[in-house]
């Protein structure tokens, strides 16, 4: 039987403050959801679930220690510095 261990990984404070600062300029309220690490016991298989930031009903995915955010899925990547223009275009 597979035993899956889930450990919550809180969003990094620096990343959260950057996104909060950008959202304040855009007059929007972000919702932060912490990511997690899921590990299958007795294997070397791990899955890292990114942190989720919901802004204007659009989900952004962000990993700690990364300068990029992903829009809806891991296909479309934008730099945090370009996030303000993207939010304004929503």
Short mmCIF file of C-alpha atoms in Angstrom, two decimals:
data_model
loop_
_atom_site.label_atom_id
_atom_site.label_comp_id
_atom_site.label_asym_id
_atom_site.label_seq_id
_atom_site.Cartn_x
_atom_site.Cartn_y
_atom_site.Cartn_z
CA UNK A 1 0.00 0.00 0.00
CA UNK A 2 1.27 3.48 -0.87
CA UNK A 3 1.65 5.93 1.93
CA UNK A 4 1.78 9.58 0.82
CA UNK A 5 3.31 12.13 3.17
CA UNK A 6 2.20 15.74 2.64
CA UNK A 7 4.14 18.64 4.13
CA UNK A 8 2.91 22.21 3.72
CA UNK A 9 5.48 24.73 2.48
CA UNK A 10 4.52 28.30 3.42
CA UNK A 11 5.02 31.04 0.87
CA UNK A 12 8.26 32.91 1.40
CA UNK A 13 7.70 36.24 3.18
CA UNK A 14 9.79 38.19 0.64
CA UNK A 15 7.81 36.77 -2.30
CA UNK A 16 4.50 37.46 -0.58
CA UNK A 17 5.45 41.07 0.21
CA UNK A 18 6.55 41.70 -3.42
CA UNK A 19 3.26 40.40 -4.79
CA UNK A 20 1.26 42.26 -2.15
CA UNK A 21 3.09 45.48 -3.06
CA UNK A 22 2.32 45.02 -6.77
CA UNK A 23 -1.34 44.28 -6.00
CA UNK A 24 -1.61 47.41 -3.85
CA UNK A 25 -0.51 49.48 -6.85
CA UNK A 26 -3.13 47.77 -9.00
CA UNK A 27 -5.88 48.18 -6.37
CA UNK A 28 -6.61 44.45 -6.15
CA UNK A 29 -6.68 41.99 -3.26
CA UNK A 30 -4.64 38.79 -3.69
CA UNK A 31 -5.45 35.48 -2.01
CA UNK A 32 -2.43 33.37 -1.02
CA UNK A 33 -2.57 29.57 -0.76
CA UNK A 34 0.50 27.72 0.50
CA UNK A 35 2.06 24.99 -1.59
CA UNK A 36 3.15 21.56 -0.41
CA UNK A 37 5.58 18.73 -0.91
CA UNK A 38 4.11 15.27 -1.38
CA UNK A 39 6.35 12.28 -0.94
CA UNK A 40 5.61 8.61 -1.48
CA UNK A 41 7.04 6.78 1.50
CA UNK A 42 9.97 4.40 0.88
CA UNK A 43 10.63 5.86 -2.60
CA UNK A 44 12.50 8.83 -4.00
CA UNK A 45 9.37 10.21 -5.72
CA UNK A 46 8.44 13.74 -4.67
CA UNK A 47 5.94 16.24 -6.05
CA UNK A 48 6.30 19.94 -5.30
CA UNK A 49 3.00 21.80 -5.49
CA UNK A 50 3.60 25.52 -6.09
CA UNK A 51 2.16 28.34 -4.02
CA UNK A 52 -1.04 29.74 -5.50
CA UNK A 53 -1.93 33.41 -5.72
CA UNK A 54 -5.44 34.26 -6.88
CA UNK A 55 -5.85 37.74 -8.34
CA UNK A 56 -9.03 38.81 -10.16
CA UNK A 57 -10.11 35.15 -10.48
CA UNK A 58 -6.83 34.27 -12.23
CA UNK A 59 -4.55 31.76 -10.54
CA UNK A 60 -0.84 32.47 -10.52
CA UNK A 61 1.63 29.77 -9.48
CA UNK A 62 4.87 30.70 -7.72
CA UNK A 63 7.76 28.73 -6.28
CA UNK A 64 9.82 30.04 -3.36
CA UNK A 65 13.23 31.46 -4.37
CA UNK A 66 12.08 32.03 -7.98
CA UNK A 67 11.75 35.35 -9.83
CA UNK A 68 8.99 34.12 -12.16
CA UNK A 69 5.29 33.42 -11.72
CA UNK A 70 3.20 31.14 -13.90
CA UNK A 71 -0.27 31.97 -15.20
CA UNK A 72 -2.87 29.20 -14.62
CA UNK A 73 -0.35 26.40 -15.42
CA UNK A 74 3.37 25.92 -15.92
CA UNK A 75 3.20 26.75 -19.65
CA UNK A 76 3.00 30.56 -19.46
CA UNK A 77 5.73 32.23 -17.40
CA UNK A 78 6.12 35.92 -16.61
CA UNK A 79 8.66 37.77 -14.53
CA UNK A 80 7.47 39.26 -11.24
CA UNK A 81 8.54 42.69 -12.51
CA UNK A 82 6.03 42.32 -15.39
CA UNK A 83 3.20 41.20 -13.11
CA UNK A 84 1.81 44.71 -12.67
CA UNK A 85 1.20 45.17 -16.41
CA UNK A 86 -0.33 41.71 -16.64
CA UNK A 87 -2.75 42.39 -13.78
CA UNK A 88 -3.79 45.70 -15.35
CA UNK A 89 -4.54 43.90 -18.62
CA UNK A 90 -6.97 41.49 -16.88
#
